[in-house]
Amino acid sequence: MSDKQDPNYNGKVLSSGEILDEAPKASFAAIFDMDGTLIDNTPFHYKAWQLLFKKYNMPELSRETYKGEISGVPIANTVRRYFADADENLIKTIAHEKQAFYQQEFLPYLKPINGLENFLAELKDGGVKMAVATSSDMADVDFIFDTIPIRQYFDAIITGDMVNEPKPSPQIFLKAAEQLNARPENCLVFEDSTAGLKAGKDAGMKVVGITTAHPTETVAKAARLVINDYAGMSLQKLAALFDE
């Protein structure tokens, strides 16, 4: 191959003179929930709520109730629901206790979902803008991101206290799209909870559901694509969702 390069060519030239095409930059953005989506912590949140209910002599919390009424909902909202007589100071105290139980139970096992880091790196290299949109607060985000090194992949982090309406309202995903300067129809949402799946769909975004909290048949009701983890996921597979 000749060492000469067409001045109008936009590819890269290797030291040997070989021309390497640059991959086209992605035309979509990706928005990730955190709990159950970046990390498989659903069993530990459930355990933390069980410990909290036990501390306050409340009826035992079933897994079905947790999945249907608590998973994906901001902590303070759940505390208000189950501790109806609590004032705001007590709500904050109880929420803090719940998070302390959660961190105590989860820290020894904290790791990203299988394949996540390689997948995020591929998306970043492909020019995909990415955000986290979580019902958790920034302290919980910091707890996760200070333990596993994935913060650098995200261009924006939206937490539950930054919006007025929690999931299943689409507000948090719409705010994330705004932060990424992306149109909703050009966004993909990765979610595990039924509230989050509905929020992504109602935001007008394409939804990828992960089966950490619910079985495939439940996730598939709102998701364009259902995955068990990120192994085998690729930029090409995501781009194909916009061709359907």
mmCIF file of C-alpha atoms in Angstrom:
data_model
loop_
_atom_site.group_PDB
_atom_site.id
_atom_site.type_symbol
_atom_site.label_atom_id
_atom_site.label_comp_id
_atom_site.label_asym_id
_atom_site.label_seq_id
_atom_site.Cartn_x
_atom_site.Cartn_y
_atom_site.Cartn_z
ATOM 1 C CA MET A 1 0.000 0.000 0.000
ATOM 2 C CA SER A 2 1.278 3.476 -0.808
ATOM 3 C CA ASP A 3 2.440 5.719 2.043
ATOM 4 C CA LYS A 4 0.581 8.605 0.458
ATOM 5 C CA GLN A 5 -2.698 9.592 2.010
ATOM 6 C CA ASP A 6 -5.581 11.338 0.333
ATOM 7 C CA PRO A 7 -5.802 14.736 2.098
ATOM 8 C CA ASN A 8 -9.582 14.360 2.212
ATOM 9 C CA TYR A 9 -9.431 10.946 3.899
ATOM 10 C CA ASN A 10 -10.661 10.902 7.496
ATOM 11 C CA GLY A 11 -9.177 7.593 8.587
ATOM 12 C CA LYS A 12 -6.088 7.050 10.716
ATOM 13 C CA VAL A 13 -2.676 6.190 9.249
ATOM 14 C CA LEU A 14 -0.585 3.582 11.025
ATOM 15 C CA SER A 15 3.191 3.869 11.205
ATOM 16 C CA SER A 16 3.472 1.424 8.307
ATOM 17 C CA GLY A 17 1.354 3.695 6.163
ATOM 18 C CA GLU A 18 -1.663 1.374 6.358
ATOM 19 C CA ILE A 19 -4.940 3.269 6.591
ATOM 20 C CA LEU A 20 -7.297 2.276 9.403
ATOM 21 C CA ASP A 21 -10.905 3.414 9.110
ATOM 22 C CA GLU A 22 -12.352 5.173 12.129
ATOM 23 C CA ALA A 23 -15.527 3.590 13.457
ATOM 24 C CA PRO A 24 -18.554 5.825 12.967
ATOM 25 C CA LYS A 25 -19.672 7.542 16.147
ATOM 26 C CA ALA A 26 -22.928 6.300 17.627
ATOM 27 C CA SER A 27 -26.053 8.348 16.994
ATOM 28 C CA PHE A 28 -27.775 7.268 20.223
ATOM 29 C CA ALA A 29 -27.287 7.673 23.972
ATOM 30 C CA ALA A 30 -27.544 5.077 26.746
ATOM 31 C CA ILE A 31 -29.112 5.624 30.169
ATOM 32 C CA PHE A 32 -28.566 3.078 32.938
ATOM 33 C CA ASP A 33 -30.454 2.508 36.144
ATOM 34 C CA MET A 34 -28.001 1.569 38.895
ATOM 35 C CA ASP A 35 -29.405 -0.901 41.443
ATOM 36 C CA GLY A 36 -30.010 -4.241 39.768
ATOM 37 C CA THR A 37 -28.739 -2.907 36.447
ATOM 38 C CA LEU A 38 -25.082 -2.007 36.941
ATOM 39 C CA ILE A 39 -24.746 -4.195 40.022
ATOM 40 C CA ASP A 40 -26.825 -7.153 41.159
ATOM 41 C CA ASN A 41 -27.716 -5.864 44.611
ATOM 42 C CA THR A 42 -31.433 -6.674 44.658
ATOM 43 C CA PRO A 43 -31.089 -9.502 47.239
ATOM 44 C CA PHE A 44 -29.163 -7.184 49.563
ATOM 45 C CA HIS A 45 -31.699 -4.359 49.380
ATOM 46 C CA TYR A 46 -34.380 -6.942 50.176
ATOM 47 C CA LYS A 47 -32.354 -8.237 53.130
ATOM 48 C CA ALA A 48 -31.829 -4.674 54.403
ATOM 49 C CA TRP A 49 -35.572 -3.965 54.339
ATOM 50 C CA GLN A 50 -36.216 -7.251 56.148
ATOM 51 C CA LEU A 51 -33.770 -6.249 58.891
ATOM 52 C CA LEU A 52 -35.360 -2.816 59.141
ATOM 53 C CA PHE A 53 -38.878 -4.251 59.426
ATOM 54 C CA LYS A 54 -37.656 -6.643 62.121
ATOM 55 C CA LYS A 55 -36.028 -3.815 64.081
ATOM 56 C CA TYR A 56 -39.313 -1.911 64.162
ATOM 57 C CA ASN A 57 -41.408 -5.021 64.981
ATOM 58 C CA MET A 58 -43.254 -4.912 61.680
ATOM 59 C CA PRO A 59 -44.708 -7.935 59.845
ATOM 60 C CA GLU A 60 -42.181 -9.973 57.904
ATOM 61 C CA LEU A 61 -41.588 -8.563 54.415
ATOM 62 C CA SER A 62 -42.234 -11.085 51.650
ATOM 63 C CA ARG A 63 -40.173 -11.165 48.478
ATOM 64 C CA GLU A 64 -43.325 -10.615 46.421
ATOM 65 C CA THR A 65 -44.209 -7.455 48.356
ATOM 66 C CA TYR A 66 -40.646 -6.201 48.042
ATOM 67 C CA LYS A 67 -40.580 -6.697 44.266
ATOM 68 C CA GLY A 68 -44.051 -5.267 43.729
ATOM 69 C CA GLU A 69 -44.044 -2.291 46.102
ATOM 70 C CA ILE A 70 -40.484 -1.376 47.103
ATOM 71 C CA SER A 71 -37.973 -2.296 44.392
ATOM 72 C CA GLY A 72 -37.116 0.734 42.263
ATOM 73 C CA VAL A 73 -38.922 3.196 44.556
ATOM 74 C CA PRO A 74 -36.987 5.948 46.411
ATOM 75 C CA ILE A 75 -36.227 4.942 49.999
ATOM 76 C CA ALA A 76 -37.949 7.960 51.549
ATOM 77 C CA ASN A 77 -41.156 7.214 49.624
ATOM 78 C CA THR A 78 -41.190 3.652 50.933
ATOM 79 C CA VAL A 79 -40.525 4.800 54.497
ATOM 80 C CA ARG A 80 -43.441 7.246 54.251
ATOM 81 C CA ARG A 81 -45.655 4.430 53.024
ATOM 82 C CA TYR A 82 -44.839 1.940 55.772
ATOM 83 C CA PHE A 83 -44.172 4.426 58.600
ATOM 84 C CA ALA A 84 -47.190 6.653 58.079
ATOM 85 C CA ASP A 85 -46.872 8.464 61.424
ATOM 86 C CA ALA A 86 -43.194 9.356 60.998
ATOM 87 C CA ASP A 87 -42.216 13.016 60.639
ATOM 88 C CA GLU A 88 -39.509 14.092 58.188
ATOM 89 C CA ASN A 89 -36.698 13.800 60.720
ATOM 90 C CA LEU A 90 -37.691 10.251 61.609
ATOM 91 C CA ILE A 91 -38.073 9.396 57.919
ATOM 92 C CA LYS A 92 -34.469 10.489 57.330
ATOM 93 C CA THR A 93 -33.303 8.462 60.330
ATOM 94 C CA ILE A 94 -35.099 5.308 59.187
ATOM 95 C CA ALA A 95 -33.848 5.735 55.610
ATOM 96 C CA HIS A 96 -30.300 6.075 56.928
ATOM 97 C CA GLU A 97 -30.733 2.908 59.006
ATOM 98 C CA LYS A 98 -31.947 1.021 55.971
ATOM 99 C CA GLN A 99 -28.913 2.116 53.943
ATOM 100 C CA ALA A 100 -26.581 1.158 56.777
ATOM 101 C CA PHE A 101 -28.077 -2.350 56.809
ATOM 102 C CA TYR A 102 -27.736 -2.513 53.011
ATOM 103 C CA GLN A 103 -24.088 -1.422 52.903
ATOM 104 C CA GLN A 104 -23.213 -3.772 55.747
ATOM 105 C CA GLU A 105 -24.757 -6.732 53.918
ATOM 106 C CA PHE A 106 -23.610 -5.884 50.381
ATOM 107 C CA LEU A 107 -20.072 -4.510 50.652
ATOM 108 C CA PRO A 108 -18.320 -7.910 50.804
ATOM 109 C CA TYR A 109 -20.085 -8.973 47.588
ATOM 110 C CA LEU A 110 -20.107 -5.705 45.604
ATOM 111 C CA LYS A 111 -19.126 -6.223 41.968
ATOM 112 C CA PRO A 112 -20.430 -5.182 38.542
ATOM 113 C CA ILE A 113 -22.795 -7.415 36.616
ATOM 114 C CA ASN A 114 -20.985 -9.877 34.364
ATOM 115 C CA GLY A 115 -19.594 -8.226 31.222
ATOM 116 C CA LEU A 116 -20.500 -4.684 32.266
ATOM 117 C CA GLU A 117 -17.054 -3.077 32.283
ATOM 118 C CA ASN A 118 -16.083 -4.332 28.824
ATOM 119 C CA PHE A 119 -19.482 -3.282 27.489
ATOM 120 C CA LEU A 120 -19.217 0.237 28.919
ATOM 121 C CA ALA A 121 -15.699 0.580 27.508
ATOM 122 C CA GLU A 122 -16.918 -0.430 24.046
ATOM 123 C CA LEU A 123 -19.776 2.072 24.179
ATOM 124 C CA LYS A 124 -17.428 4.829 25.338
ATOM 125 C CA ASP A 125 -14.969 4.054 22.550
ATOM 126 C CA GLY A 126 -17.871 4.122 20.107
ATOM 127 C CA GLY A 127 -18.830 7.647 21.103
ATOM 128 C CA VAL A 128 -21.991 6.714 23.022
ATOM 129 C CA LYS A 129 -22.939 9.312 25.622
ATOM 130 C CA MET A 130 -23.998 7.595 28.840
ATOM 131 C CA ALA A 131 -25.828 8.551 32.015
ATOM 132 C CA VAL A 132 -26.936 6.925 35.247
ATOM 133 C CA ALA A 133 -30.548 7.602 36.269
ATOM 134 C CA THR A 134 -31.202 6.084 39.680
ATOM 135 C CA SER A 135 -33.832 6.461 42.372
ATOM 136 C CA SER A 136 -31.008 6.237 44.915
ATOM 137 C CA ASP A 137 -29.240 9.303 46.296
ATOM 138 C CA MET A 138 -25.694 10.456 45.523
ATOM 139 C CA ALA A 139 -24.342 8.905 48.723
ATOM 140 C CA ASP A 140 -25.458 5.494 47.470
ATOM 141 C CA VAL A 141 -23.988 6.208 44.026
ATOM 142 C CA ASP A 142 -20.684 7.112 45.675
ATOM 143 C CA PHE A 143 -20.796 3.915 47.742
ATOM 144 C CA ILE A 144 -21.005 1.894 44.520
ATOM 145 C CA PHE A 145 -18.666 3.926 42.312
ATOM 146 C CA ASP A 146 -15.995 4.279 44.993
ATOM 147 C CA THR A 147 -15.817 0.486 45.097
ATOM 148 C CA ILE A 148 -15.986 -0.457 41.408
ATOM 149 C CA PRO A 149 -14.176 1.779 38.873
ATOM 150 C CA ILE A 150 -16.908 2.678 36.384
ATOM 151 C CA ARG A 151 -17.663 6.333 37.183
ATOM 152 C CA GLN A 152 -15.455 7.507 34.298
ATOM 153 C CA TYR A 153 -17.776 6.013 31.690
ATOM 154 C CA PHE A 154 -20.718 8.269 32.526
ATOM 155 C CA ASP A 155 -21.283 11.804 31.293
ATOM 156 C CA ALA A 156 -24.110 12.521 33.753
ATOM 157 C CA ILE A 157 -25.549 11.088 36.968
ATOM 158 C CA ILE A 158 -29.177 11.835 37.851
ATOM 159 C CA THR A 159 -30.392 10.796 41.305
ATOM 160 C CA GLY A 160 -33.889 10.519 42.698
ATOM 161 C CA ASP A 161 -33.713 13.793 44.611
ATOM 162 C CA MET A 162 -33.065 15.719 41.380
ATOM 163 C CA VAL A 163 -36.596 15.138 40.060
ATOM 164 C CA ASN A 164 -40.060 15.781 41.466
ATOM 165 C CA GLU A 165 -41.654 12.512 40.373
ATOM 166 C CA PRO A 166 -40.110 9.070 41.023
ATOM 167 C CA LYS A 167 -40.269 6.121 38.649
ATOM 168 C CA PRO A 168 -42.584 4.960 37.105
ATOM 169 C CA SER A 169 -42.778 8.589 36.012
ATOM 170 C CA PRO A 170 -40.453 9.050 33.013
ATOM 171 C CA GLN A 171 -39.158 12.327 34.461
ATOM 172 C CA ILE A 172 -35.750 11.026 35.561
ATOM 173 C CA PHE A 173 -35.009 9.512 32.145
ATOM 174 C CA LEU A 174 -36.133 12.640 30.334
ATOM 175 C CA LYS A 175 -33.842 14.700 32.557
ATOM 176 C CA ALA A 176 -30.957 12.344 31.791
ATOM 177 C CA ALA A 177 -31.600 12.693 28.054
ATOM 178 C CA GLU A 178 -31.589 16.460 28.453
ATOM 179 C CA GLN A 179 -28.248 16.286 30.273
ATOM 180 C CA LEU A 180 -26.832 14.213 27.411
ATOM 181 C CA ASN A 181 -28.300 16.595 24.817
ATOM 182 C CA ALA A 182 -30.125 13.640 23.264
ATOM 183 C CA ARG A 183 -33.678 13.290 21.988
ATOM 184 C CA PRO A 184 -35.724 10.675 23.899
ATOM 185 C CA GLU A 185 -36.327 8.614 20.774
ATOM 186 C CA ASN A 186 -32.550 8.370 20.337
ATOM 187 C CA CYS A 187 -31.999 6.968 23.836
ATOM 188 C CA LEU A 188 -31.741 3.448 25.208
ATOM 189 C CA VAL A 189 -32.699 2.714 28.802
ATOM 190 C CA PHE A 190 -31.253 -0.227 30.743
ATOM 191 C CA GLU A 191 -33.528 -1.245 33.635
ATOM 192 C CA ASP A 192 -34.479 -4.125 35.900
ATOM 193 C CA SER A 193 -37.480 -2.955 37.972
ATOM 194 C CA THR A 194 -41.059 -2.849 36.719
ATOM 195 C CA ALA A 195 -41.292 0.826 37.701
ATOM 196 C CA GLY A 196 -38.130 1.628 35.770
ATOM 197 C CA LEU A 197 -39.117 -0.403 32.729
ATOM 198 C CA LYS A 198 -42.421 1.469 32.545
ATOM 199 C CA ALA A 199 -40.660 4.801 33.038
ATOM 200 C CA GLY A 200 -38.294 4.118 30.157
ATOM 201 C CA LYS A 201 -41.091 3.039 27.857
ATOM 202 C CA ASP A 202 -43.250 6.047 28.786
ATOM 203 C CA ALA A 203 -40.278 8.328 28.109
ATOM 204 C CA GLY A 204 -40.441 7.200 24.487
ATOM 205 C CA MET A 205 -37.095 5.421 24.723
ATOM 206 C CA LYS A 206 -36.050 1.954 23.662
ATOM 207 C CA VAL A 207 -35.784 -0.267 26.727
ATOM 208 C CA VAL A 208 -33.320 -3.053 27.433
ATOM 209 C CA GLY A 209 -34.467 -5.104 30.417
ATOM 210 C CA ILE A 210 -32.150 -7.134 32.627
ATOM 211 C CA THR A 211 -33.497 -10.090 34.599
ATOM 212 C CA THR A 212 -31.899 -9.479 38.002
ATOM 213 C CA ALA A 213 -35.186 -8.658 39.739
ATOM 214 C CA HIS A 214 -37.912 -10.248 37.612
ATOM 215 C CA PRO A 215 -38.276 -13.242 35.273
ATOM 216 C CA THR A 216 -37.941 -12.865 31.519
ATOM 217 C CA GLU A 217 -41.684 -12.930 30.859
ATOM 218 C CA THR A 218 -42.237 -9.968 33.208
ATOM 219 C CA VAL A 219 -39.351 -7.912 31.828
ATOM 220 C CA ALA A 220 -40.335 -8.653 28.225
ATOM 221 C CA LYS A 221 -43.675 -6.865 28.650
ATOM 222 C CA ALA A 222 -41.917 -3.486 28.542
ATOM 223 C CA ALA A 223 -38.484 -4.218 27.053
ATOM 224 C CA ARG A 224 -37.429 -4.294 23.424
ATOM 225 C CA LEU A 225 -34.549 -6.579 24.374
ATOM 226 C CA VAL A 226 -34.149 -8.819 27.451
ATOM 227 C CA ILE A 227 -30.717 -9.794 28.788
ATOM 228 C CA ASN A 228 -29.416 -11.753 31.775
ATOM 229 C CA ASP A 229 -26.105 -9.862 31.886
ATOM 230 C CA TYR A 230 -23.819 -7.881 29.559
ATOM 231 C CA ALA A 231 -21.730 -10.771 28.260
ATOM 232 C CA GLY A 232 -22.195 -10.831 24.501
ATOM 233 C CA MET A 233 -23.683 -7.342 24.374
ATOM 234 C CA SER A 234 -22.143 -4.945 21.861
ATOM 235 C CA LEU A 235 -22.484 -1.539 20.272
ATOM 236 C CA GLN A 236 -23.612 -3.258 17.089
ATOM 237 C CA LYS A 237 -26.477 -5.049 18.856
ATOM 238 C CA LEU A 238 -27.709 -1.785 20.354
ATOM 239 C CA ALA A 239 -27.508 0.043 17.043
ATOM 240 C CA ALA A 240 -29.616 -2.720 15.480
ATOM 241 C CA LEU A 241 -32.493 -1.867 17.848
ATOM 242 C CA PHE A 242 -32.888 1.439 16.027
ATOM 243 C CA ASP A 243 -33.213 -0.358 12.689
ATOM 244 C CA GLU A 244 -36.234 -2.420 13.775
#
